[in-house]
Amino acid sequence: RSLSIAPVFSTEPDHNDQFGWEFFCDTDFAGNSEQQNKRRSQMSIVATLEKAPVYWKSGVSTCCFPNEHLTEAHADSSSSASEILGAGNATQDILHLSYIAREAGIKFPKPFKLQMDNDAARVFANDTCFNSRMKHIDCKLEWVRVLRDKQICTPTRVASADNLADFLTKILDIPTFVRLRSELMIE
């Protein structure tokens, strides 16, 4: 017998239809000055289906250079590097989510739109910047470019005020916190 596996992504002709899915990623570059955080950047991703959150994740972003005297990861020195690393990690999480959606019989968009509020990450992912000294994040950037070139992911701009992943990266003022919480959860 042969086993037939359905494609991960929808092959429907309308590639603009996201089937109710939305994907957001954000990074707060070294915004947490608490001693235990050591100025590491906070990365987050939020995926919603029909406006309901189905996947979310928040964690610290660090870099580590091989040196016997540097025994732990430390904060990155570039906000663009943090944002690109966040976008690269988000795409991996979204691909994993696409496999789960396939197993559940839920349509998944191709390409999926990864909404981010950082222009540097979008510029690098879209190859509109050609002179970079950020070689330490080139692998993550190349990963996002491969997904873009294979028409699996489209990095898109979203206003910071509308980026639902912002909810998981930084301490927000009360009105912004309440508004984003209300968009993600039922009051």
PDB file of C-alpha atoms in Angstrom:
ATOM      1  CA  ARG A   1       0.000   0.000   0.000  1.00  0.00           C
ATOM      2  CA  SER A   2       1.062   3.554  -0.519  1.00  0.00           C
ATOM      3  CA  LEU A   3       0.488   6.227   2.064  1.00  0.00           C
ATOM      4  CA  SER A   4      -0.819   9.508   0.736  1.00  0.00           C
ATOM      5  CA  ILE A   5       0.032  12.589   2.756  1.00  0.00           C
ATOM      6  CA  ALA A   6      -1.872  15.790   2.149  1.00  0.00           C
ATOM      7  CA  PRO A   7       0.222  18.872   1.402  1.00  0.00           C
ATOM      8  CA  VAL A   8       1.098  21.007   4.411  1.00  0.00           C
ATOM      9  CA  PHE A   9      -0.174  24.158   2.746  1.00  0.00           C
ATOM     10  CA  SER A  10      -3.329  24.769   0.801  1.00  0.00           C
ATOM     11  CA  THR A  11      -2.899  24.572  -2.950  1.00  0.00           C
ATOM     12  CA  GLU A  12      -6.010  26.604  -3.623  1.00  0.00           C
ATOM     13  CA  PRO A  13      -5.541  29.203  -6.373  1.00  0.00           C
ATOM     14  CA  ASP A  14      -6.196  32.274  -4.217  1.00  0.00           C
ATOM     15  CA  HIS A  15      -2.857  32.795  -2.476  1.00  0.00           C
ATOM     16  CA  ASN A  16      -4.111  35.997  -0.845  1.00  0.00           C
ATOM     17  CA  ASP A  17      -6.618  34.111   1.285  1.00  0.00           C
ATOM     18  CA  GLN A  18      -5.137  33.369   4.696  1.00  0.00           C
ATOM     19  CA  PHE A  19      -8.042  31.050   5.698  1.00  0.00           C
ATOM     20  CA  GLY A  20      -8.558  33.084   8.880  1.00  0.00           C
ATOM     21  CA  TRP A  21      -4.918  32.760  10.002  1.00  0.00           C
ATOM     22  CA  GLU A  22      -2.798  35.687  11.195  1.00  0.00           C
ATOM     23  CA  PHE A  23       0.831  35.528  12.316  1.00  0.00           C
ATOM     24  CA  PHE A  24       2.700  38.194  14.288  1.00  0.00           C
ATOM     25  CA  CYS A  25       6.252  38.376  15.589  1.00  0.00           C
ATOM     26  CA  ASP A  26       8.016  41.009  17.651  1.00  0.00           C
ATOM     27  CA  THR A  27      11.238  41.545  19.543  1.00  0.00           C
ATOM     28  CA  ASP A  28      11.999  44.017  22.291  1.00  0.00           C
ATOM     29  CA  PHE A  29      15.702  44.822  21.989  1.00  0.00           C
ATOM     30  CA  ALA A  30      17.300  44.807  25.456  1.00  0.00           C
ATOM     31  CA  GLY A  31      14.307  46.555  27.002  1.00  0.00           C
ATOM     32  CA  ASN A  32      14.316  44.645  30.285  1.00  0.00           C
ATOM     33  CA  SER A  33      16.991  46.086  32.549  1.00  0.00           C
ATOM     34  CA  GLU A  34      16.319  43.717  35.458  1.00  0.00           C
ATOM     35  CA  GLN A  35      19.570  42.182  36.681  1.00  0.00           C
ATOM     36  CA  GLN A  36      18.526  38.564  36.071  1.00  0.00           C
ATOM     37  CA  ASN A  37      17.587  39.371  32.454  1.00  0.00           C
ATOM     38  CA  LYS A  38      21.045  40.755  31.617  1.00  0.00           C
ATOM     39  CA  ARG A  39      19.605  42.976  28.860  1.00  0.00           C
ATOM     40  CA  ARG A  40      18.687  40.028  26.685  1.00  0.00           C
ATOM     41  CA  SER A  41      16.053  40.760  24.067  1.00  0.00           C
ATOM     42  CA  GLN A  42      12.549  39.323  24.381  1.00  0.00           C
ATOM     43  CA  MET A  43      11.107  37.577  21.294  1.00  0.00           C
ATOM     44  CA  SER A  44       7.498  36.595  20.755  1.00  0.00           C
ATOM     45  CA  ILE A  45       5.150  35.081  18.223  1.00  0.00           C
ATOM     46  CA  VAL A  46       1.353  34.971  18.164  1.00  0.00           C
ATOM     47  CA  ALA A  47      -0.731  32.943  15.707  1.00  0.00           C
ATOM     48  CA  THR A  48      -4.488  33.366  15.552  1.00  0.00           C
ATOM     49  CA  LEU A  49      -7.168  31.457  13.677  1.00  0.00           C
ATOM     50  CA  GLU A  50     -10.398  33.391  13.162  1.00  0.00           C
ATOM     51  CA  LYS A  51      -9.100  35.935  15.735  1.00  0.00           C
ATOM     52  CA  ALA A  52      -8.662  33.257  18.432  1.00  0.00           C
ATOM     53  CA  PRO A  53      -5.089  32.715  19.652  1.00  0.00           C
ATOM     54  CA  VAL A  54      -4.015  29.161  18.839  1.00  0.00           C
ATOM     55  CA  TYR A  55      -0.264  29.516  19.356  1.00  0.00           C
ATOM     56  CA  TRP A  56       1.862  31.944  21.302  1.00  0.00           C
ATOM     57  CA  LYS A  57       5.388  31.911  22.579  1.00  0.00           C
ATOM     58  CA  SER A  58       7.703  34.332  24.326  1.00  0.00           C
ATOM     59  CA  GLY A  59      11.336  33.907  25.265  1.00  0.00           C
ATOM     60  CA  VAL A  60      14.672  35.622  25.512  1.00  0.00           C
ATOM     61  CA  SER A  61      17.035  36.045  22.607  1.00  0.00           C
ATOM     62  CA  THR A  62      20.747  35.778  23.175  1.00  0.00           C
ATOM     63  CA  CYS A  63      23.920  35.320  21.267  1.00  0.00           C
ATOM     64  CA  CYS A  64      27.011  33.484  22.345  1.00  0.00           C
ATOM     65  CA  PHE A  65      30.518  33.686  20.993  1.00  0.00           C
ATOM     66  CA  PRO A  66      32.850  30.702  21.472  1.00  0.00           C
ATOM     67  CA  ASN A  67      35.324  31.668  24.133  1.00  0.00           C
ATOM     68  CA  GLU A  68      36.374  29.766  27.224  1.00  0.00           C
ATOM     69  CA  HIS A  69      35.912  32.918  29.332  1.00  0.00           C
ATOM     70  CA  LEU A  70      32.345  33.572  28.135  1.00  0.00           C
ATOM     71  CA  THR A  71      30.427  30.765  29.793  1.00  0.00           C
ATOM     72  CA  GLU A  72      26.924  32.038  29.124  1.00  0.00           C
ATOM     73  CA  ALA A  73      24.940  33.703  26.395  1.00  0.00           C
ATOM     74  CA  HIS A  74      24.651  37.466  26.503  1.00  0.00           C
ATOM     75  CA  ALA A  75      22.578  40.257  25.028  1.00  0.00           C
ATOM     76  CA  ASP A  76      22.953  40.963  21.345  1.00  0.00           C
ATOM     77  CA  SER A  77      24.365  44.358  20.436  1.00  0.00           C
ATOM     78  CA  SER A  78      22.028  45.113  17.522  1.00  0.00           C
ATOM     79  CA  SER A  79      18.287  45.655  17.473  1.00  0.00           C
ATOM     80  CA  SER A  80      18.170  44.607  13.809  1.00  0.00           C
ATOM     81  CA  ALA A  81      19.946  41.361  14.647  1.00  0.00           C
ATOM     82  CA  SER A  82      17.421  40.658  17.398  1.00  0.00           C
ATOM     83  CA  GLU A  83      14.487  41.367  15.086  1.00  0.00           C
ATOM     84  CA  ILE A  84      15.836  39.157  12.306  1.00  0.00           C
ATOM     85  CA  LEU A  85      16.544  36.356  14.769  1.00  0.00           C
ATOM     86  CA  GLY A  86      12.979  36.740  16.074  1.00  0.00           C
ATOM     87  CA  ALA A  87      11.537  36.551  12.545  1.00  0.00           C
ATOM     88  CA  GLY A  88      13.648  33.475  11.759  1.00  0.00           C
ATOM     89  CA  ASN A  89      12.523  31.693  14.916  1.00  0.00           C
ATOM     90  CA  ALA A  90       8.903  32.680  14.261  1.00  0.00           C
ATOM     91  CA  THR A  91       8.983  31.111  10.796  1.00  0.00           C
ATOM     92  CA  GLN A  92      10.183  27.823  12.273  1.00  0.00           C
ATOM     93  CA  ASP A  93       7.349  27.864  14.808  1.00  0.00           C
ATOM     94  CA  ILE A  94       4.804  28.673  12.095  1.00  0.00           C
ATOM     95  CA  LEU A  95       6.031  25.803   9.925  1.00  0.00           C
ATOM     96  CA  HIS A  96       5.600  23.481  12.891  1.00  0.00           C
ATOM     97  CA  LEU A  97       2.076  24.853  13.340  1.00  0.00           C
ATOM     98  CA  SER A  98       1.373  24.122   9.659  1.00  0.00           C
ATOM     99  CA  TYR A  99       2.117  20.421  10.252  1.00  0.00           C
ATOM    100  CA  ILE A 100      -0.294  20.364  13.184  1.00  0.00           C
ATOM    101  CA  ALA A 101      -2.950  22.109  11.068  1.00  0.00           C
ATOM    102  CA  ARG A 102      -2.493  19.483   8.340  1.00  0.00           C
ATOM    103  CA  GLU A 103      -2.960  16.656  10.846  1.00  0.00           C
ATOM    104  CA  ALA A 104      -6.148  18.342  12.067  1.00  0.00           C
ATOM    105  CA  GLY A 105      -7.450  18.910   8.533  1.00  0.00           C
ATOM    106  CA  ILE A 106      -7.293  22.706   8.855  1.00  0.00           C
ATOM    107  CA  LYS A 107      -6.388  24.739   5.760  1.00  0.00           C
ATOM    108  CA  PHE A 108      -3.133  26.645   6.052  1.00  0.00           C
ATOM    109  CA  PRO A 109      -2.094  29.563   3.831  1.00  0.00           C
ATOM    110  CA  LYS A 110       0.724  29.513   1.328  1.00  0.00           C
ATOM    111  CA  PRO A 111       2.438  31.843   1.513  1.00  0.00           C
ATOM    112  CA  PHE A 112       1.669  32.765   5.099  1.00  0.00           C
ATOM    113  CA  LYS A 113       2.044  36.441   5.955  1.00  0.00           C
ATOM    114  CA  LEU A 114       4.428  37.053   8.847  1.00  0.00           C
ATOM    115  CA  GLN A 115       3.494  40.446  10.249  1.00  0.00           C
ATOM    116  CA  MET A 116       6.287  42.391  11.930  1.00  0.00           C
ATOM    117  CA  ASP A 117       6.648  45.995  12.986  1.00  0.00           C
ATOM    118  CA  ASN A 118      10.403  46.254  12.486  1.00  0.00           C
ATOM    119  CA  ASP A 119      11.482  47.647   9.132  1.00  0.00           C
ATOM    120  CA  ALA A 120      15.056  46.369   9.432  1.00  0.00           C
ATOM    121  CA  ALA A 121      13.949  42.734   9.632  1.00  0.00           C
ATOM    122  CA  ARG A 122      11.542  43.184   6.732  1.00  0.00           C
ATOM    123  CA  VAL A 123      14.144  45.006   4.623  1.00  0.00           C
ATOM    124  CA  PHE A 124      16.718  42.257   5.131  1.00  0.00           C
ATOM    125  CA  ALA A 125      14.177  39.478   4.537  1.00  0.00           C
ATOM    126  CA  ASN A 126      13.034  41.134   1.308  1.00  0.00           C
ATOM    127  CA  ASP A 127      16.615  41.632   0.038  1.00  0.00           C
ATOM    128  CA  THR A 128      16.251  45.387  -0.241  1.00  0.00           C
ATOM    129  CA  CYS A 129      19.438  45.916   1.772  1.00  0.00           C
ATOM    130  CA  PHE A 130      22.677  44.763   0.224  1.00  0.00           C
ATOM    131  CA  ASN A 131      25.381  46.115   2.546  1.00  0.00           C
ATOM    132  CA  SER A 132      25.313  44.417   5.915  1.00  0.00           C
ATOM    133  CA  ARG A 133      27.899  43.707   8.582  1.00  0.00           C
ATOM    134  CA  MET A 134      25.540  41.449  10.510  1.00  0.00           C
ATOM    135  CA  LYS A 135      27.102  38.137   9.459  1.00  0.00           C
ATOM    136  CA  HIS A 136      26.384  36.540  12.838  1.00  0.00           C
ATOM    137  CA  ILE A 137      22.692  36.321  11.955  1.00  0.00           C
ATOM    138  CA  ASP A 138      23.103  35.493   8.287  1.00  0.00           C
ATOM    139  CA  CYS A 139      21.900  31.904   8.715  1.00  0.00           C
ATOM    140  CA  LYS A 140      18.548  32.948  10.209  1.00  0.00           C
ATOM    141  CA  LEU A 141      18.181  35.594   7.537  1.00  0.00           C
ATOM    142  CA  GLU A 142      18.952  33.066   4.800  1.00  0.00           C
ATOM    143  CA  TRP A 143      16.274  30.769   6.275  1.00  0.00           C
ATOM    144  CA  VAL A 144      13.632  33.516   5.975  1.00  0.00           C
ATOM    145  CA  ARG A 145      14.801  34.280   2.425  1.00  0.00           C
ATOM    146  CA  VAL A 146      14.504  30.615   1.423  1.00  0.00           C
ATOM    147  CA  LEU A 147      10.924  30.549   2.730  1.00  0.00           C
ATOM    148  CA  ARG A 148      10.222  33.775   0.854  1.00  0.00           C
ATOM    149  CA  ASP A 149      11.763  32.495  -2.395  1.00  0.00           C
ATOM    150  CA  LYS A 150       9.827  29.206  -2.157  1.00  0.00           C
ATOM    151  CA  GLN A 151       6.667  31.291  -1.621  1.00  0.00           C
ATOM    152  CA  ILE A 152       6.078  29.820   1.824  1.00  0.00           C
ATOM    153  CA  CYS A 153       6.405  33.056   3.856  1.00  0.00           C
ATOM    154  CA  THR A 154       5.812  36.714   3.025  1.00  0.00           C
ATOM    155  CA  PRO A 155       7.299  39.186   5.527  1.00  0.00           C
ATOM    156  CA  THR A 156       4.840  42.083   5.830  1.00  0.00           C
ATOM    157  CA  ARG A 157       4.715  45.351   7.742  1.00  0.00           C
ATOM    158  CA  VAL A 158       2.185  45.840  10.529  1.00  0.00           C
ATOM    159  CA  ALA A 159       1.857  48.965  12.645  1.00  0.00           C
ATOM    160  CA  SER A 160       3.316  48.533  16.128  1.00  0.00           C
ATOM    161  CA  ALA A 161      -0.071  49.381  17.615  1.00  0.00           C
ATOM    162  CA  ASP A 162      -1.627  46.434  15.738  1.00  0.00           C
ATOM    163  CA  ASN A 163       1.117  43.887  16.397  1.00  0.00           C
ATOM    164  CA  LEU A 164      -0.440  41.333  18.747  1.00  0.00           C
ATOM    165  CA  ALA A 165       2.991  39.871  19.559  1.00  0.00           C
ATOM    166  CA  ASP A 166       3.851  43.169  21.255  1.00  0.00           C
ATOM    167  CA  PHE A 167       1.728  41.888  24.155  1.00  0.00           C
ATOM    168  CA  LEU A 168       4.405  39.297  24.991  1.00  0.00           C
ATOM    169  CA  THR A 169       7.618  41.289  24.595  1.00  0.00           C
ATOM    170  CA  LYS A 170       7.500  44.271  26.893  1.00  0.00           C
ATOM    171  CA  ILE A 171       5.747  45.982  29.770  1.00  0.00           C
ATOM    172  CA  LEU A 172       2.995  48.066  28.182  1.00  0.00           C
ATOM    173  CA  ASP A 173       1.021  51.054  29.407  1.00  0.00           C
ATOM    174  CA  ILE A 174      -2.400  50.111  30.803  1.00  0.00           C
ATOM    175  CA  PRO A 175      -4.555  51.222  27.821  1.00  0.00           C
ATOM    176  CA  THR A 176      -2.353  49.352  25.311  1.00  0.00           C
ATOM    177  CA  PHE A 177      -2.241  46.274  27.529  1.00  0.00           C
ATOM    178  CA  VAL A 178      -6.045  46.240  27.919  1.00  0.00           C
ATOM    179  CA  ARG A 179      -6.622  46.769  24.171  1.00  0.00           C
ATOM    180  CA  LEU A 180      -4.250  43.959  23.120  1.00  0.00           C
ATOM    181  CA  ARG A 181      -5.547  41.666  25.858  1.00  0.00           C
ATOM    182  CA  SER A 182      -9.092  42.266  24.635  1.00  0.00           C
ATOM    183  CA  GLU A 183      -8.067  41.399  21.063  1.00  0.00           C
ATOM    184  CA  LEU A 184      -6.420  38.154  22.191  1.00  0.00           C
ATOM    185  CA  MET A 185      -8.768  37.007  24.947  1.00  0.00           C
ATOM    186  CA  ILE A 186     -12.402  37.248  25.882  1.00  0.00           C
ATOM    187  CA  GLU A 187     -12.938  39.646  28.760  1.00  0.00           C
TER     188      GLU A 187
END
